[in-house]
Amino acid sequence: MNGNIQKVNYYLECEKEIKRNAGRLPGLLLHSCCAPCSSSVLEFLSQYFDITLFYYNPNITPETEYRKRVAELYRLIDEAEYPNAVSIKEGRYDSAEFFDIARGLEELPEGGERCFRCYRLRLEESAKAALEGGYEYFTTTLSVSPHKNAAKLNEIGMELAEKYGVKYLPSDFKKKDGYRRSIELSAKYGLYRQNYCGCVFSKR
C-alpha cells in the first residue's frame, strides 16, 4: 500500500480538487506549523478557499518558542495581502499531549515513527476542529517542508477524512517551487525562521 501512495502526485491531486470547486469558495481549515511555511501556501490557496489557519502545535517547546511562532503568524496575516480574507484560530497548547505520543520513541532519528505520530496528533485535532467548525476541507502546511514526508501526511489526512467526514485537501506544497517561494516571502516580511522543527528531539 505504501509503495502505491509514494507514486501519487499530491500537488496534481490538489489542483484537480481546486478545479472541481471552480466558481465557489469552500471553507478550508489549514493547519499551520509556522509563518514561514504558511507564507507560500497561503499565497497559493487563498485564491481558491476561504481559509482559517489553525495553529495547533503541542510539539513545540519551550512555550516561549511556541508563542514566538504564533506571533509571527499573526504578523504575516496582518502585513500580507491575499485575494480572500484569512483568519486564525488557535488550538490549545499542552506539550504533554506531544510527549504522551512520543513516549518510547525518544531515541528514534528524525523522520521516523515519532514524527508520524506527531503528524497524526496535529492532523487529527485539525480534522476535529474542521468538523466542529463546519469547514468543507482541512489540510496542513507541513508538506511545504522538504524535511516532511508528504506521502505519509496525505495517507494520514485521507484516513482521518474518512473517520470524521471532512474532506482532506491533498497536498505537496513544496512542489512548483513552493518551498523556495516560502524562503523568498520569509525574507520579504522578515519572518523568524526557526532552525528546528519544534520538539526537543529535533532540537537535539
CSV table of C-alpha atoms in Angstrom, one decimal:
chain,number,residue,atom,x,y,z
A,1,MET,CA,0.0,0.0,0.0
A,2,ASN,CA,2.7,2.5,1.0
A,3,GLY,CA,4.5,1.8,-2.3
A,4,ASN,CA,1.5,2.9,-4.2
A,5,ILE,CA,1.0,6.0,-2.1
A,6,GLN,CA,4.5,7.2,-2.8
A,7,LYS,CA,3.8,7.3,-6.5
A,8,VAL,CA,0.8,9.8,-6.2
A,9,ASN,CA,1.5,13.4,-7.3
A,10,TYR,CA,-0.3,15.1,-4.5
A,11,TYR,CA,0.2,18.5,-6.0
A,12,LEU,CA,-1.7,17.5,-9.1
A,13,GLU,CA,-4.4,16.0,-6.9
A,14,CYS,CA,-4.7,19.3,-5.1
A,15,GLU,CA,-5.0,21.1,-8.4
A,16,LYS,CA,-7.8,18.7,-9.5
A,17,GLU,CA,-9.7,19.4,-6.3
A,18,ILE,CA,-9.4,23.1,-6.9
A,19,LYS,CA,-10.8,22.7,-10.4
A,20,ARG,CA,-13.8,20.8,-9.1
A,21,ASN,CA,-14.7,23.8,-7.0
A,22,ALA,CA,-14.4,26.4,-9.8
A,23,GLY,CA,-16.7,29.3,-9.2
A,24,ARG,CA,-17.1,28.9,-5.4
A,25,LEU,CA,-15.0,29.5,-2.3
A,26,PRO,CA,-15.1,26.4,0.0
A,27,GLY,CA,-14.1,26.8,3.7
A,28,LEU,CA,-10.7,25.3,4.5
A,29,LEU,CA,-9.2,24.8,7.9
A,30,LEU,CA,-5.5,25.0,7.2
A,31,HIS,CA,-3.2,23.6,10.0
A,32,SER,CA,-0.2,25.9,10.3
A,33,CYS,CA,3.1,24.9,11.8
A,34,CYS,CA,4.7,28.4,11.5
A,35,ALA,CA,4.6,31.6,9.5
A,36,PRO,CA,7.4,30.8,7.0
A,37,CYS,CA,5.8,27.5,5.9
A,38,SER,CA,2.4,29.2,5.8
A,39,SER,CA,3.5,32.1,3.6
A,40,SER,CA,3.7,30.4,0.2
A,41,VAL,CA,0.8,28.0,1.0
A,42,LEU,CA,-1.4,30.9,1.7
A,43,GLU,CA,-0.3,32.8,-1.4
A,44,PHE,CA,-1.4,29.8,-3.4
A,45,LEU,CA,-4.6,28.5,-1.6
A,46,SER,CA,-6.1,31.9,-0.7
A,47,GLN,CA,-7.1,32.3,-4.4
A,48,TYR,CA,-9.4,29.3,-4.1
A,49,PHE,CA,-10.5,28.9,-0.5
A,50,ASP,CA,-12.0,30.8,2.4
A,51,ILE,CA,-9.1,30.0,4.9
A,52,THR,CA,-8.9,29.8,8.6
A,53,LEU,CA,-5.4,29.0,9.8
A,54,PHE,CA,-5.4,26.5,12.7
A,55,TYR,CA,-2.4,26.9,15.0
A,56,TYR,CA,-2.2,23.6,17.0
A,57,ASN,CA,1.4,22.5,17.7
A,58,PRO,CA,1.9,20.9,21.2
A,59,ASN,CA,5.2,19.5,19.9
A,60,ILE,CA,6.8,23.0,20.1
A,61,THR,CA,8.9,23.6,23.2
A,62,PRO,CA,9.7,25.7,25.1
A,63,GLU,CA,6.4,27.7,25.4
A,64,THR,CA,8.3,30.9,24.6
A,65,GLU,CA,9.2,29.4,21.2
A,66,TYR,CA,5.6,28.4,20.7
A,67,ARG,CA,4.4,32.0,21.4
A,68,LYS,CA,7.1,33.5,19.2
A,69,ARG,CA,5.9,31.4,16.2
A,70,VAL,CA,2.3,32.2,16.6
A,71,ALA,CA,3.0,35.9,17.0
A,72,GLU,CA,4.9,35.8,13.6
A,73,LEU,CA,1.8,34.1,12.1
A,74,TYR,CA,-0.4,36.9,13.2
A,75,ARG,CA,2.1,39.4,11.9
A,76,LEU,CA,2.2,37.7,8.5
A,77,ILE,CA,-1.6,37.8,8.2
A,78,ASP,CA,-1.6,41.4,9.2
A,79,GLU,CA,1.0,42.5,6.7
A,80,ALA,CA,0.4,40.3,3.7
A,81,GLU,CA,-2.4,40.8,1.2
A,82,TYR,CA,-4.5,37.9,0.0
A,83,PRO,CA,-7.3,37.6,-2.6
A,84,ASN,CA,-9.7,36.4,0.1
A,85,ALA,CA,-9.7,37.0,3.8
A,86,VAL,CA,-7.6,34.8,6.1
A,87,SER,CA,-8.3,34.3,9.8
A,88,ILE,CA,-6.5,32.5,12.6
A,89,LYS,CA,-7.9,30.0,15.1
A,90,GLU,CA,-5.5,29.0,17.9
A,91,GLY,CA,-5.8,25.5,19.4
A,92,ARG,CA,-4.9,24.7,22.9
A,93,TYR,CA,-1.3,24.4,24.0
A,94,ASP,CA,-0.4,21.4,26.1
A,95,SER,CA,3.1,19.9,25.5
A,96,ALA,CA,2.1,16.8,27.5
A,97,GLU,CA,-0.1,15.8,24.5
A,98,PHE,CA,3.0,15.5,22.4
A,99,PHE,CA,5.2,13.8,25.0
A,100,ASP,CA,2.5,11.2,25.5
A,101,ILE,CA,2.5,10.1,21.9
A,102,ALA,CA,6.3,10.3,21.7
A,103,ARG,CA,6.9,8.1,24.8
A,104,GLY,CA,9.1,5.1,24.0
A,105,LEU,CA,10.3,6.7,20.7
A,106,GLU,CA,12.6,9.4,22.1
A,107,GLU,CA,15.8,7.9,20.6
A,108,LEU,CA,14.5,7.5,17.1
A,109,PRO,CA,16.0,9.6,14.4
A,110,GLU,CA,14.1,12.4,12.8
A,111,GLY,CA,11.6,11.4,10.0
A,112,GLY,CA,10.5,8.1,11.6
A,113,GLU,CA,7.6,6.8,13.6
A,114,ARG,CA,7.8,9.5,16.2
A,115,CYS,CA,7.3,12.2,13.6
A,116,PHE,CA,4.5,10.2,12.0
A,117,ARG,CA,2.7,10.1,15.4
A,118,CYS,CA,3.2,13.9,15.6
A,119,TYR,CA,1.7,14.3,12.2
A,120,ARG,CA,-1.3,12.3,13.3
A,121,LEU,CA,-1.7,14.2,16.5
A,122,ARG,CA,-1.9,17.6,14.8
A,123,LEU,CA,-3.9,16.4,11.8
A,124,GLU,CA,-6.5,14.6,13.9
A,125,GLU,CA,-7.1,17.7,16.0
A,126,SER,CA,-7.4,19.7,12.8
A,127,ALA,CA,-10.0,17.2,11.4
A,128,LYS,CA,-12.0,17.5,14.7
A,129,ALA,CA,-11.8,21.3,14.5
A,130,ALA,CA,-12.8,21.3,10.9
A,131,LEU,CA,-15.9,19.1,11.6
A,132,GLU,CA,-16.9,21.3,14.6
A,133,GLY,CA,-16.4,24.5,12.7
A,134,GLY,CA,-18.3,23.3,9.6
A,135,TYR,CA,-15.4,23.6,7.2
A,136,GLU,CA,-15.6,21.6,4.0
A,137,TYR,CA,-11.9,20.8,3.9
A,138,PHE,CA,-8.8,20.5,6.1
A,139,THR,CA,-5.1,20.2,5.3
A,140,THR,CA,-1.7,21.2,6.6
A,141,THR,CA,1.2,23.4,5.6
A,142,LEU,CA,3.6,20.8,6.7
A,143,SER,CA,4.2,19.3,3.2
A,144,VAL,CA,5.9,22.5,2.1
A,145,SER,CA,9.0,21.4,4.0
A,146,PRO,CA,11.5,19.1,2.3
A,147,HIS,CA,12.1,17.6,5.7
A,148,LYS,CA,8.5,16.3,6.0
A,149,ASN,CA,7.1,13.1,4.4
A,150,ALA,CA,4.3,14.3,2.2
A,151,ALA,CA,3.1,10.8,1.3
A,152,LYS,CA,2.7,10.0,5.0
A,153,LEU,CA,0.9,13.3,5.7
A,154,ASN,CA,-1.5,12.6,2.9
A,155,GLU,CA,-2.1,9.0,3.9
A,156,ILE,CA,-2.9,10.1,7.5
A,157,GLY,CA,-5.0,13.0,6.3
A,158,MET,CA,-7.2,10.9,4.0
A,159,GLU,CA,-7.6,8.3,6.7
A,160,LEU,CA,-8.9,11.0,9.1
A,161,ALA,CA,-11.1,12.4,6.4
A,162,GLU,CA,-12.9,9.0,6.3
A,163,LYS,CA,-13.1,9.0,10.1
A,164,TYR,CA,-14.5,12.5,10.6
A,165,GLY,CA,-16.4,13.0,7.4
A,166,VAL,CA,-14.5,16.2,6.4
A,167,LYS,CA,-12.6,16.3,3.0
A,168,TYR,CA,-8.9,16.3,3.2
A,169,LEU,CA,-7.2,18.5,0.6
A,170,PRO,CA,-4.3,16.5,-0.8
A,171,SER,CA,-1.1,18.5,-0.9
A,172,ASP,CA,2.6,18.5,-1.6
A,173,PHE,CA,3.2,22.3,-1.3
A,174,LYS,CA,6.9,22.1,-1.8
A,175,LYS,CA,6.3,21.3,-5.5
A,176,LYS,CA,6.3,24.0,-8.1
A,177,ASP,CA,9.0,25.9,-6.1
A,178,GLY,CA,6.7,26.2,-3.1
A,179,TYR,CA,9.5,25.8,-0.6
A,180,ARG,CA,11.7,28.3,-2.5
A,181,ARG,CA,8.8,30.7,-2.5
A,182,SER,CA,8.4,30.4,1.2
A,183,ILE,CA,12.0,31.4,1.7
A,184,GLU,CA,11.5,34.4,-0.6
A,185,LEU,CA,8.4,35.5,1.3
A,186,SER,CA,10.1,35.0,4.7
A,187,ALA,CA,12.8,37.4,3.5
A,188,LYS,CA,10.2,39.9,2.2
A,189,TYR,CA,8.4,40.0,5.5
A,190,GLY,CA,11.4,39.5,7.7
A,191,LEU,CA,9.8,36.4,9.3
A,192,TYR,CA,11.5,34.5,12.1
A,193,ARG,CA,12.8,31.2,10.6
A,194,GLN,CA,13.4,28.7,13.3
A,195,ASN,CA,16.3,26.2,13.0
A,196,TYR,CA,14.4,23.2,14.3
A,197,CYS,CA,11.0,21.7,13.7
A,198,GLY,CA,9.7,22.4,17.2
A,199,CYS,CA,10.2,19.4,19.5
A,200,VAL,CA,13.1,18.8,21.9
A,201,PHE,CA,14.2,15.8,19.9
A,202,SER,CA,14.5,17.8,16.6
A,203,LYS,CA,16.4,20.5,18.5
A,204,ARG,CA,18.8,17.9,20.0
